[in-house]
């Protein structure tokens, strides 16, 4: 009994000395390797096991990082990226296939929210598309983002912008 009380006392004292964040076990965050990277000599290199979807996610990560951190004329930056984001033969085409499949499964209410550019709906669609491109589950991305901005945050920002600016990659009429 005395041993148990002593341990309880030590636990209470320790809890007062350490912030709760140190006592709670930190949740493991998602990671993802970048499929494309620049070598030391400035050449673009692609990981041998990278998929086209992984490379498209990298493109949206880059767009999201630039748009979020850019301090100049944001509109000019966005116009500059439009050619990459909205390209119907490149990144936009790859994302557009998943957007089309996802829109088919949506209710009229969900489609109306997207058409109205509801921020939460755009984020949800972005997560679905990124998950499909990167070969992970949307639930895993959502769980990671619930812990705070994670590895997919820049890609979500970039793809959300692209969905808005590119008219859902030409699929806005299906909403």
C-alpha positions as a Python dict, from the first residue, in 0.01 Angstrom:
ca = {
    (1, 'X'): (0, 0, 0),
    (2, 'X'): (276, 246, 90),
    (3, 'X'): (454, 156, -236),
    (4, 'X'): (142, 235, -440),
    (5, 'X'): (91, 568, -259),
    (6, 'X'): (455, 659, -317),
    (7, 'X'): (423, 585, -691),
    (8, 'X'): (102, 788, -710),
    (9, 'X'): (275, 1079, -534),
    (10, 'X'): (569, 1062, -778),
    (11, 'X'): (327, 1057, -1073),
    (12, 'X'): (140, 1364, -940),
    (13, 'X'): (467, 1552, -883),
    (14, 'X'): (598, 1457, -1229),
    (15, 'X'): (274, 1564, -1393),
    (16, 'X'): (311, 1907, -1237),
    (17, 'X'): (671, 1941, -1358),
    (18, 'X'): (626, 1845, -1719),
    (19, 'X'): (388, 2001, -1969),
    (20, 'X'): (103, 1769, -2077),
    (21, 'X'): (247, 1750, -2429),
    (22, 'X'): (560, 1582, -2293),
    (23, 'X'): (357, 1328, -2097),
    (24, 'X'): (129, 1232, -2383),
    (25, 'X'): (279, 1024, -2657),
    (26, 'X'): (308, 1223, -2977),
    (27, 'X'): (107, 1085, -3267),
    (28, 'X'): (318, 978, -3562),
    (29, 'X'): (281, 1213, -3858),
    (30, 'X'): (251, 1112, -4221),
    (31, 'X'): (555, 1139, -4441),
    (32, 'X'): (596, 1117, -4814),
    (33, 'X'): (909, 1120, -5022),
    (34, 'X'): (919, 1374, -5299),
    (35, 'X'): (912, 1187, -5627),
    (36, 'X'): (1109, 1460, -5802),
    (37, 'X'): (1405, 1651, -5667),
    (38, 'X'): (1691, 1858, -5796),
    (39, 'X'): (2035, 1696, -5781),
    (40, 'X'): (2345, 1883, -5667),
    (41, 'X'): (2425, 1957, -6033),
    (42, 'X'): (2083, 2117, -6087),
    (43, 'X'): (1928, 1833, -6287),
    (44, 'X'): (1579, 1708, -6211),
    (45, 'X'): (1586, 1354, -6079),
    (46, 'X'): (1291, 1120, -6029),
    (47, 'X'): (1282, 837, -5775),
    (48, 'X'): (1285, 499, -5953),
    (49, 'X'): (961, 381, -5791),
    (50, 'X'): (775, 712, -5829),
    (51, 'X'): (440, 704, -6003),
    (52, 'X'): (295, 973, -6226),
    (53, 'X'): (51, 1046, -5945),
    (54, 'X'): (338, 1104, -5700),
    (55, 'X'): (491, 1351, -5943),
    (56, 'X'): (161, 1536, -5985),
    (57, 'X'): (129, 1566, -5606),
    (58, 'X'): (483, 1711, -5601),
    (59, 'X'): (372, 1972, -5855),
    (60, 'X'): (79, 2076, -5636),
    (61, 'X'): (306, 2082, -5329),
    (62, 'X'): (534, 2326, -5511),
    (63, 'X'): (245, 2545, -5621),
    (64, 'X'): (94, 2546, -5272),
    (65, 'X'): (425, 2636, -5108),
    (66, 'X'): (485, 2925, -5346),
    (67, 'X'): (134, 3067, -5328),
    (68, 'X'): (119, 3048, -4947),
    (69, 'X'): (463, 3203, -4889),
    (70, 'X'): (479, 3450, -5180),
    (71, 'X'): (483, 3812, -5065),
    (72, 'X'): (451, 3983, -5405),
    (73, 'X'): (157, 4016, -5642),
    (74, 'X'): (-32, 3697, -5565),
    (75, 'X'): (-260, 3729, -5866),
    (76, 'X'): (36, 3749, -6104),
    (77, 'X'): (188, 3439, -5941),
    (78, 'X'): (-139, 3249, -5976),
    (79, 'X'): (-169, 3348, -6342),
    (80, 'X'): (185, 3224, -6394),
    (81, 'X'): (98, 2886, -6248),
    (82, 'X'): (-231, 2855, -6439),
    (83, 'X'): (-53, 2702, -6739),
    (84, 'X'): (80, 2421, -6519),
    (85, 'X'): (-227, 2380, -6298),
    (86, 'X'): (-486, 2383, -6573),
    (87, 'X'): (-292, 2192, -6839),
    (88, 'X'): (-529, 1930, -6978),
    (89, 'X'): (-239, 1713, -7090),
    (90, 'X'): (-32, 1736, -6769),
    (91, 'X'): (-101, 1771, -6399),
    (92, 'X'): (-452, 1901, -6459),
    (93, 'X'): (-541, 1598, -6669),
    (94, 'X'): (-417, 1353, -6406),
    (95, 'X'): (-604, 1532, -6127),
    (96, 'X'): (-908, 1575, -6351),
    (97, 'X'): (-960, 1199, -6384),
    (98, 'X'): (-994, 1161, -6009),
    (99, 'X'): (-1205, 1476, -5980),
    (100, 'X'): (-1444, 1334, -6240),
    (101, 'X'): (-1476, 1000, -6060),
    (102, 'X'): (-1527, 1173, -5725),
    (103, 'X'): (-1792, 1413, -5859),
    (104, 'X'): (-1991, 1115, -5991),
    (105, 'X'): (-2029, 983, -5635),
    (106, 'X'): (-2142, 1315, -5484),
    (107, 'X'): (-2489, 1423, -5386),
    (108, 'X'): (-2654, 1732, -5537),
    (109, 'X'): (-2589, 1918, -5211),
    (110, 'X'): (-2217, 1833, -5219),
    (111, 'X'): (-2193, 1942, -5581),
    (112, 'X'): (-2374, 2269, -5505),
    (113, 'X'): (-2126, 2345, -5227),
    (114, 'X'): (-1836, 2287, -5464),
    (115, 'X'): (-1996, 2506, -5729),
    (116, 'X'): (-2034, 2780, -5465),
    (117, 'X'): (-1661, 2735, -5384),
    (118, 'X'): (-1731, 2631, -5024),
    (119, 'X'): (-1384, 2614, -4862),
    (120, 'X'): (-1450, 2295, -4667),
    (121, 'X'): (-1588, 2119, -4974),
    (122, 'X'): (-1289, 2225, -5186),
    (123, 'X'): (-1053, 2095, -4916),
    (124, 'X'): (-1240, 1766, -4897),
    (125, 'X'): (-1223, 1721, -5274),
    (126, 'X'): (-854, 1815, -5274),
    (127, 'X'): (-779, 1551, -5013),
    (128, 'X'): (-969, 1286, -5211),
    (129, 'X'): (-777, 1372, -5528),
    (130, 'X'): (-437, 1385, -5358),
    (131, 'X'): (-502, 1051, -5189),
    (132, 'X'): (-588, 894, -5523),
    (133, 'X'): (-281, 1040, -5692),
    (134, 'X'): (-40, 945, -5413),
    (135, 'X'): (-182, 599, -5339),
    (136, 'X'): (-281, 669, -4978),
    (137, 'X'): (-620, 691, -4812),
    (138, 'X'): (-807, 1017, -4775),
    (139, 'X'): (-880, 915, -4417),
    (140, 'X'): (-507, 900, -4340),
    (141, 'X'): (-454, 1249, -4482),
    (142, 'X'): (-752, 1387, -4290),
    (143, 'X'): (-631, 1227, -3965),
    (144, 'X'): (-284, 1373, -4013),
    (145, 'X'): (-419, 1719, -4097),
    (146, 'X'): (-640, 1704, -3784),
    (147, 'X'): (-316, 1710, -3581),
    (148, 'X'): (-213, 2035, -3749),
    (149, 'X'): (-67, 2126, -4087),
    (150, 'X'): (105, 1817, -4218),
    (151, 'X'): (302, 1700, -4517),
    (152, 'X'): (-1, 1733, -4747),
    (153, 'X'): (-92, 2089, -4640),
    (154, 'X'): (93, 2262, -4928),
    (155, 'X'): (-51, 2015, -5179),
    (156, 'X'): (-402, 2075, -5044),
    (157, 'X'): (-351, 2451, -5081),
    (158, 'X'): (-214, 2413, -5435),
    (159, 'X'): (-485, 2174, -5552),
    (160, 'X'): (-764, 2376, -5392),
    (161, 'X'): (-642, 2679, -5583),
    (162, 'X'): (-625, 2475, -5904),
    (163, 'X'): (-978, 2339, -5858),
    (164, 'X'): (-1107, 2694, -5823),
    (165, 'X'): (-901, 2857, -6099),
    (166, 'X'): (-924, 2572, -6349),
    (167, 'X'): (-1299, 2522, -6316),
    (168, 'X'): (-1247, 2175, -6166),
    (169, 'X'): (-1023, 2093, -6461),
    (170, 'X'): (-1304, 2162, -6706),
    (171, 'X'): (-1562, 1965, -6509),
    (172, 'X'): (-1745, 2259, -6349),
    (173, 'X'): (-2044, 2200, -6576),
    (174, 'X'): (-2095, 1858, -6414),
    (175, 'X'): (-2143, 2006, -6069),
}
